[in-house]
Coordinates of C-alpha atoms and ligand atoms in Angstrom, one line a residue:
X1 CA -73.3 168.6 -146.6
X2 CA -69.7 169.6 -147.5
X3 CA -68.7 172.9 -146.0
X4 CA -67.1 175.6 -148.2
X5 CA -64.3 176.5 -145.7
X6 CA -62.3 174.7 -143.0
X7 CA -62.5 176.2 -139.5
X8 CA -58.9 175.3 -138.8
X9 CA -57.7 177.4 -141.8
X10 CA -59.6 180.4 -140.5
X11 CA -58.3 179.9 -136.9
X12 CA -54.7 179.8 -138.4
X13 CA -55.5 183.0 -140.4
X14 CA -56.5 184.9 -137.3
X15 CA -53.6 183.4 -135.3
X16 CA -51.2 184.8 -138.0
X17 CA -52.9 188.2 -138.1
X18 CA -54.5 187.8 -141.5
X19 CA -57.9 189.3 -142.2
X20 CA -60.9 187.0 -143.0
X21 CA -62.9 187.6 -146.2
X22 CA -66.6 188.5 -146.0
X23 CA -67.6 185.0 -147.2
X24 CA -65.4 183.3 -144.6
X25 CA -67.0 185.4 -141.8
X26 CA -70.5 184.7 -143.0
X27 CA -69.8 181.0 -143.1
X28 CA -68.1 180.9 -139.7
X29 CA -70.9 182.7 -137.8
X30 CA -73.6 180.6 -139.5
X31 CA -71.6 177.3 -139.1
X32 CA -71.0 178.0 -135.5
X33 CA -74.7 178.8 -134.8
X34 CA -75.8 175.5 -136.5
X35 CA -73.1 173.5 -134.7
X36 CA -70.8 172.7 -137.8
X37 CA -68.0 174.7 -136.1
X38 CA -67.2 173.2 -132.6
X39 CA -67.0 175.2 -129.4
X40 CA -63.3 174.4 -129.0
X41 CA -62.7 175.8 -132.5
X42 CA -64.7 179.0 -131.8
X43 CA -62.8 179.4 -128.5
X44 CA -59.5 179.3 -130.3
X45 CA -60.7 181.8 -132.8
X46 CA -62.1 184.1 -130.1
X47 CA -58.8 184.1 -128.3
X48 CA -56.9 184.9 -131.6
X49 CA -59.3 187.8 -132.1
X50 CA -58.7 189.0 -128.5
X51 CA -55.0 188.9 -129.0
X52 CA -54.7 190.1 -132.6
X53 CA -57.8 192.2 -133.1
X54 CA -59.9 192.5 -136.3
X55 CA -60.1 195.2 -139.0
X56 CA -63.1 197.5 -139.0
X57 CA -64.3 195.8 -142.3
X58 CA -64.2 192.4 -140.6
X59 CA -66.1 193.6 -137.5
X60 CA -68.8 195.1 -139.7
X61 CA -69.2 191.8 -141.6
X62 CA -69.2 189.8 -138.3
X63 CA -71.9 192.0 -136.9
X64 CA -74.0 191.6 -140.1
X65 CA -73.6 187.8 -139.9
X66 CA -74.8 187.8 -136.3
X67 CA -77.8 190.0 -137.2
X68 CA -78.6 187.6 -140.0
X69 CA -78.7 184.7 -137.6
X70 CA -82.1 185.8 -136.2
X71 CA -85.1 188.1 -136.7
X72 CA -85.1 191.9 -137.1
X73 CA -87.7 194.0 -135.5
X74 CA -89.3 197.0 -137.1
X75 CA -91.0 200.1 -135.7
X76 CA -91.8 202.0 -138.9
X77 CA -95.6 201.9 -138.2
X78 CA -95.1 204.1 -135.2
X79 CA -96.0 207.8 -135.5
X80 CA -93.0 208.8 -133.4
X81 CA -89.2 208.4 -134.1
X82 CA -87.5 205.8 -132.0
X83 CA -84.3 206.0 -129.9
X84 CA -82.6 203.6 -127.5
X85 CA -79.7 203.7 -125.1
X86 CA -77.3 201.0 -124.2
X87 CA -74.9 201.0 -121.3
X88 CA -71.8 198.8 -121.2
X89 CA -72.7 198.2 -117.5
X90 CA -71.7 199.6 -114.2
X91 CA -72.4 199.7 -110.5
X92 CA -75.6 201.5 -109.4
X93 CA -76.4 202.1 -113.1
X94 CA -80.2 202.6 -112.9
X95 CA -80.3 205.3 -115.6
X96 CA -82.5 203.3 -118.0
X97 CA -85.4 203.5 -115.4
X98 CA -85.9 207.2 -115.4
X99 CA -84.4 207.7 -118.9
X100 CA -86.9 205.7 -121.0
X101 CA -90.0 207.4 -119.6
X102 CA -88.3 210.8 -119.8
X103 CA -87.4 210.5 -123.5
X104 CA -90.9 209.2 -124.2
X105 CA -92.4 212.2 -122.4
X106 CA -90.4 214.4 -124.8
X107 CA -92.0 212.7 -127.9
X108 CA -89.5 210.0 -128.9
X109 CA -90.5 206.3 -128.5
X110 CA -88.1 204.1 -126.6
X111 CA -87.9 200.4 -127.3
X112 CA -85.5 199.2 -124.6
X113 CA -84.6 195.5 -124.8
X114 CA -82.7 194.7 -121.6
X115 CA -81.0 191.9 -119.8
X116 CA -80.5 190.4 -116.4
X117 CA -77.3 191.0 -114.4
X118 CA -74.4 188.6 -114.3
X119 CA -71.6 189.3 -111.9
X120 CA -71.1 192.6 -110.2
X121 CA -73.1 194.8 -112.6
X122 CA -76.8 194.7 -112.1
X123 CA -79.4 194.0 -114.8
X124 CA -82.3 196.4 -115.6
X125 CA -84.8 193.6 -115.6
X126 CA -83.8 192.4 -112.1
X127 CA -84.4 195.9 -110.8
X128 CA -87.8 196.3 -112.4
X129 CA -88.8 192.8 -111.2
X130 CA -88.7 194.1 -107.7
X131 CA -91.9 196.0 -108.4
X132 CA -94.8 193.7 -107.5
X133 CA -96.6 192.3 -110.5
X134 CA -94.2 193.7 -113.2
X135 CA -93.5 191.3 -116.1
X136 CA -90.4 191.4 -118.3
X137 CA -91.6 189.1 -121.1
X138 CA -93.6 190.7 -123.9
X139 CA -94.5 189.5 -127.4
X140 CA -93.3 191.6 -130.3
X141 CA -97.0 192.6 -130.9
X142 CA -97.4 193.7 -127.2
X143 CA -94.2 195.6 -127.3
X144 CA -95.3 197.5 -130.4
X145 CA -98.7 198.3 -128.9
X146 CA -97.2 199.6 -125.7
X147 CA -94.7 201.8 -127.6
X148 CA -97.7 203.2 -129.5
X149 CA -99.8 203.8 -126.4
X150 CA -97.3 204.7 -123.7
X151 CA -94.2 205.6 -125.7
X152 CA -91.7 203.5 -123.7
X153 CA -91.2 199.8 -123.1
X154 CA -88.4 198.1 -121.1
X155 CA -88.6 194.3 -121.6
X156 CA -86.6 191.1 -122.1
X157 CA -85.0 190.5 -125.5
X158 CA -86.7 187.5 -127.1
X159 CA -84.7 184.4 -128.2
X160 CA -85.1 185.3 -131.8
X161 CA -82.7 188.3 -131.7
X162 CA -79.1 187.5 -132.8
X163 CA -79.0 183.9 -131.6
X164 CA -75.4 183.6 -132.8
X165 CA -74.5 186.2 -130.2
X166 CA -76.3 184.3 -127.4
X167 CA -74.2 181.2 -128.2
X168 CA -70.9 183.0 -128.7
X169 CA -71.4 185.2 -125.6
X170 CA -71.8 182.1 -123.4
X171 CA -68.7 180.7 -124.8
X172 CA -66.7 183.9 -124.3
X173 CA -67.9 184.0 -120.7
X174 CA -66.1 180.7 -119.9
X175 CA -63.0 181.1 -122.1
X176 CA -61.6 184.5 -120.9
X177 CA -62.5 186.2 -124.2
X178 CA -65.3 188.6 -123.1
X179 CA -62.9 191.6 -123.2
X180 CA -62.1 191.5 -126.9
X181 CA -63.2 194.9 -128.3
X182 CA -64.3 193.5 -131.8
X183 CA -66.4 190.9 -130.0
X184 CA -67.9 193.3 -127.5
X185 CA -68.7 195.8 -130.2
X186 CA -70.3 193.3 -132.6
X187 CA -72.2 191.6 -129.7
X188 CA -73.8 194.8 -128.5
X189 CA -74.4 196.3 -131.9
X190 CA -75.8 193.2 -133.5
X191 CA -78.6 193.2 -130.9
X192 CA -79.2 196.9 -131.1
X193 CA -79.3 197.0 -134.9
X194 CA -81.6 193.9 -135.0
X195 CA -83.9 195.6 -132.5
X196 CA -84.7 198.2 -135.2
X197 CA -84.2 201.5 -133.3
X198 CA -83.8 204.6 -135.5
X199 CA -81.2 206.2 -133.1
X200 CA -78.9 204.8 -130.5
X201 CA -76.9 206.4 -127.7
X202 CA -74.2 204.4 -126.1
X203 CA -73.1 205.0 -122.5
X204 CA -69.6 203.5 -122.5
X205 CA -68.4 203.2 -118.9
X206 CA -64.8 203.8 -117.9
X207 CA -63.2 202.9 -114.6
X208 CA -62.9 200.2 -111.9
X209 CA -66.6 199.2 -112.0
X210 CA -66.6 198.9 -115.9
X211 CA -65.4 196.5 -118.5
X212 CA -63.1 199.2 -119.9
X213 CA -60.6 200.3 -117.2
X214 CA -59.1 203.2 -119.1
X215 CA -60.2 206.0 -121.4
X216 CA -58.2 204.9 -124.4
X217 CA -59.8 201.4 -124.5
X218 CA -63.3 202.9 -123.9
X219 CA -62.8 205.3 -126.7
X220 CA -61.7 202.5 -129.1
X221 CA -64.8 200.5 -128.1
X222 CA -67.1 203.6 -128.5
X223 CA -65.6 204.5 -131.9
X224 CA -66.0 201.0 -133.2
X225 CA -69.7 200.8 -132.1
X226 CA -70.5 204.3 -133.4
X227 CA -69.1 203.3 -136.8
X228 CA -71.0 200.0 -136.9
X229 CA -74.3 201.8 -136.0
X230 CA -73.8 204.6 -138.5
X231 CA -72.9 202.2 -141.3
X232 CA -76.1 200.2 -140.6
X233 CA -78.2 203.4 -140.9
X234 CA -78.7 203.9 -137.1
X235 CA -77.9 207.4 -135.9
X236 CA -75.4 206.5 -133.2
X237 CA -73.4 208.5 -130.7
X238 CA -71.6 207.6 -127.5
X239 CA -70.8 209.2 -124.2
X240 CA -67.8 208.0 -122.2
X241 CA -68.8 208.2 -118.5
X242 CA -67.0 207.7 -115.3
X243 CA -67.5 204.4 -113.4
X244 CA -64.8 204.7 -110.8
X245 CA -67.4 205.2 -108.1
X246 CA -71.0 203.9 -108.0
X247 CA -73.7 206.0 -109.7
X248 CA -76.1 207.5 -107.2
X249 CA -76.4 206.3 -103.6
X250 CA -77.7 202.8 -104.1
X251 CA -76.5 199.5 -105.7
X252 CA -79.2 196.8 -105.4
X253 CA -82.5 196.1 -107.2
X254 CA -85.4 197.6 -105.2
X255 CA -83.2 200.3 -103.8
X256 CA -82.3 201.4 -107.3
X257 CA -86.0 201.5 -108.3
X258 CA -86.7 203.7 -105.3
X259 CA -83.9 206.1 -106.2
X260 CA -85.1 206.2 -109.9
X261 CA -88.6 207.2 -108.7
X262 CA -87.0 210.0 -106.6
X263 CA -85.3 211.3 -109.8
X264 CA -88.7 211.1 -111.7
X265 CA -90.2 213.1 -108.8
X266 CA -87.7 215.9 -109.4
X267 CA -85.2 214.9 -106.7
X268 CA -82.6 212.2 -106.4
X269 CA -78.8 212.2 -106.4
X270 CA -77.2 214.9 -108.6
X271 CA -75.0 212.5 -110.6
X272 CA -78.0 210.3 -111.6
X273 CA -80.0 213.4 -112.6
X274 CA -77.0 214.8 -114.6
X275 CA -76.4 211.6 -116.6
X276 CA -80.1 210.9 -117.2
X277 CA -80.6 214.4 -118.6
X278 CA -77.3 214.2 -120.7
X279 CA -78.3 210.9 -122.2
X280 CA -81.9 212.1 -122.8
X281 CA -80.6 215.1 -124.7
X282 CA -78.4 212.9 -126.8
X283 CA -81.3 210.6 -127.7
X284 CA -83.6 213.6 -128.5
X285 CA -80.9 215.2 -130.7
X286 CA -80.2 211.9 -132.5
X287 CA -84.0 211.5 -133.1
X288 CA -84.2 215.1 -134.4
X289 CA -86.7 216.2 -131.7
X290 CA -86.3 219.5 -129.9
X291 CA -87.3 219.4 -126.3
X292 CA -86.0 220.2 -122.8
X293 CA -85.6 216.9 -120.8
X294 CA -84.7 218.7 -117.5
X295 CA -88.1 220.5 -117.7
X296 CA -90.0 217.2 -118.4
X297 CA -88.4 215.8 -115.2
X298 CA -89.3 218.8 -113.2
X299 CA -92.9 219.1 -114.3
X300 CA -93.9 215.5 -113.7
X301 CA -94.4 214.4 -117.3
X302 CA -91.7 211.8 -117.1
X303 CA -93.3 210.4 -113.9
X304 CA -96.6 210.1 -115.7
X305 CA -95.1 208.0 -118.4
X306 CA -93.2 205.9 -115.8
X307 CA -96.5 205.0 -114.0
X308 CA -98.2 204.1 -117.3
X309 CA -95.1 202.1 -118.4
X310 CA -95.0 200.1 -115.2
X311 CA -98.8 199.5 -115.1
X312 CA -98.9 198.4 -118.8
X313 CA -96.6 195.5 -117.8
X314 CA -98.7 194.4 -114.8
X315 CA -96.7 196.3 -112.2
X316 CA -98.2 198.4 -109.4
X317 CA -96.4 201.8 -109.4
X318 CA -97.8 202.6 -105.9
X319 CA -96.8 199.2 -104.3
X320 CA -94.3 199.2 -101.4
X321 CA -91.0 197.9 -102.6
X322 CA -89.3 195.0 -100.9
X323 CA -86.9 195.8 -98.0
X324 CA -84.1 193.4 -96.8
X325 CA -84.6 191.9 -93.4
X326 CA -81.1 192.6 -92.1
X327 CA -78.6 195.5 -92.2
X328 CA -75.1 196.2 -91.1
X329 CA -73.2 199.5 -91.3
X330 CA -69.7 200.6 -92.1
X331 CA -68.6 203.7 -90.3
X332 CA -65.8 206.2 -90.8
X333 CA -62.8 205.9 -88.5
X334 CA -61.6 209.5 -88.9
X335 CA -62.6 213.1 -89.9
X336 CA -61.8 214.3 -93.3
X337 CA -63.0 214.2 -96.9
X338 CA -64.1 211.1 -98.8
X339 CA -61.7 211.0 -101.8
X340 CA -62.4 207.6 -103.2
X341 CA -65.2 205.0 -103.0
X342 CA -64.5 202.1 -105.4
X343 CA -67.2 201.1 -107.8
X344 CA -66.0 197.5 -108.3
X345 CA -65.7 196.7 -104.6
X346 CA -69.2 198.1 -103.9
X347 CA -70.6 196.2 -106.9
X348 CA -69.0 192.9 -105.6
X349 CA -70.3 193.5 -102.1
X350 CA -73.9 194.2 -103.4
X351 CA -73.6 191.0 -105.5
X352 CA -72.4 188.9 -102.5
X353 CA -75.3 190.3 -100.4
X354 CA -77.7 188.7 -102.9
X355 CA -78.4 191.6 -105.4
X356 CA -76.7 189.8 -108.2
X357 CA -76.2 186.2 -109.4
X358 CA -73.2 184.0 -110.1
X359 CA -74.9 181.7 -112.6
X360 CA -77.7 182.8 -114.9
X361 CA -80.3 180.5 -113.3
X362 CA -79.7 181.9 -109.7
X363 CA -82.5 184.0 -108.1
X364 CA -81.7 187.5 -106.8
X365 CA -82.9 189.2 -103.6
X366 CA -85.0 192.3 -104.4
X367 CA -84.1 194.1 -101.2
X368 CA -80.3 193.3 -101.0
X369 CA -77.6 195.7 -101.8
X370 CA -75.4 198.6 -100.6
X371 CA -76.6 202.0 -99.7
X372 CA -74.1 204.9 -99.8
X373 CA -74.3 207.7 -97.3
X374 CA -71.5 209.8 -98.8
X375 CA -69.9 210.3 -102.2
X376 CA -66.3 211.3 -103.1
X377 CA -65.9 214.9 -102.3
X378 CA -68.2 214.9 -99.2
X379 CA -66.9 215.9 -95.8
X380 CA -66.9 213.1 -93.3
X381 CA -67.0 212.9 -89.4
X382 CA -65.4 210.1 -87.5
X383 CA -68.2 207.6 -86.5
X384 CA -70.4 208.7 -89.4
X385 CA -72.1 205.8 -91.3
X386 CA -70.5 205.5 -94.8
X387 CA -72.3 202.4 -96.1
X388 CA -75.3 200.3 -95.1
X389 CA -75.3 196.7 -96.2
X390 CA -78.8 195.1 -96.8
X391 CA -79.6 191.4 -97.2
X392 CA -82.2 188.8 -96.2
X393 CA -79.4 186.3 -95.5
X394 CA -77.1 187.6 -92.7
X395 CA -74.5 184.8 -93.4
X396 CA -73.6 186.9 -96.5
X397 CA -72.4 189.9 -94.5
X398 CA -68.8 188.6 -93.8
X399 CA -68.0 188.0 -97.5
X400 CA -69.5 191.4 -98.4
X401 CA -67.5 193.1 -95.7
X402 CA -64.4 191.4 -97.1
X403 CA -65.1 192.8 -100.6
X404 CA -65.2 196.3 -99.1
X405 CA -61.8 196.2 -97.3
X406 CA -59.7 199.1 -98.7
X407 CA -62.7 200.3 -100.8
X408 CA -62.5 204.0 -99.7
X409 CA -60.0 206.7 -98.7
X410 CA -60.6 209.6 -96.3
X411 CA -58.0 212.4 -96.6
X412 CA -57.4 215.8 -95.0
X413 CA -58.5 217.7 -98.1
X414 CA -60.5 216.9 -101.3
X415 CA -58.6 215.7 -104.3
X416 CA -59.3 216.6 -107.9
X417 CA -62.8 215.7 -108.9
X418 CA -63.5 213.7 -112.1
X419 CA -66.3 214.9 -114.4
X420 CA -69.1 212.3 -114.9
X421 CA -69.2 212.7 -118.7
X422 CA -65.6 212.3 -119.9
X423 CA -66.1 212.6 -123.7
X424 CA -68.6 212.4 -126.5
X425 CA -68.1 210.4 -129.7
X426 CA -70.1 210.5 -132.9
X427 CA -72.2 213.1 -134.8
X428 CA -75.7 211.7 -134.3
X429 CA -77.4 215.1 -134.5
X430 CA -80.7 215.8 -136.3
X431 CA -83.4 213.5 -137.5
X432 CA -83.7 211.6 -140.7
Ligands
URA501 N1 -72.6 193.2 -123.4 C1 -73.0 192.5 -124.5 O1 -74.1 192.4 -124.9 N2 -72.0 191.8 -125.1 C2 -70.7 191.9 -124.8 O2 -69.9 191.3 -125.4 C3 -70.4 192.6 -123.6 C4 -71.4 193.3 -123.0

């Protein structure tokens, strides 16, 4: 079959900062997915996009072409409105676990398609898989039934959703082109729009432990994604949130489940509670439902949904969670105030202890990770434990300790504290 365009012409166009037409983009994405555009050609194009950017119009068409490469899900048969949340990924980011049942307890169904972790940021499915019996894979019919009966589902995205993104993301991962804002925005939004949610709240992380290291980049990514969602008829907003230090007091699969259950029981670390409630409020507003999420956490309604959500996927909500066999501690060498604890370094240490994977086929250790005993702003005594490292394989301690060298500062007095929610973008208020 003769092709209507030549990939080399389109690579040259992006190299020379020219915009691609809609027809050119539709062809490129489709031709790459079916193998008519080679990996080396798409790599060159991805690098040209990383260096020279894309116009909003091009990004919207690119996203549409990736959606069209696969199936679209549909939840219009549900009695309740739907809302989902997507985080761009951070260290200790377990928010999806308490958030999905909390929002469902307030009357909005949450269809959450999640992934496994790669590198230093953990994956929601890896965390939930530390619960004995819990299964990530659901058919579309089972997902719909669980949404109808329980109101919340967290499961693996099937292969049918945006297959063009799956192929392109794997290529970007090995060609240094993950960080291109047009490609990140279209990758995330193609999957979320194809998933069929009515409303979407984006948690765009900023700081050392995030993709986006500064607020200006994060704002550009958030604005691009909010525009893509809004144009596709999904009520979309974004919060820019701090990821310079880990969220909560744990980074590691089973440890993060335990901390999430504490939040659902009305306790848990203040930052995890604050962000869970802020994102829940955004999702409820976007879905047009008036409710008080803080109250639903306090009175146990969110915990009830959590227990039913876990049980519906084969998990035992009362089971003991795995604990790592070995621990090592890091202690403070002086009195003072903890003024910095670096998210990236803690994330890399947790990953090296076995909580994350280097290749997507690697297993993860459920009990491995890093436990924090203090957060920035806390007073510290010399000799106090700052971090406990957990692993089943003690030969991993040395590399984890290496990752943590210079990861914290203790000063005479507290510095200025950074707010957790840095900004909000979008106007996703009120239902349809
Ligand atoms: N997550 C995605 O799904 N895609 C990206 O490009 C980056 C993060």
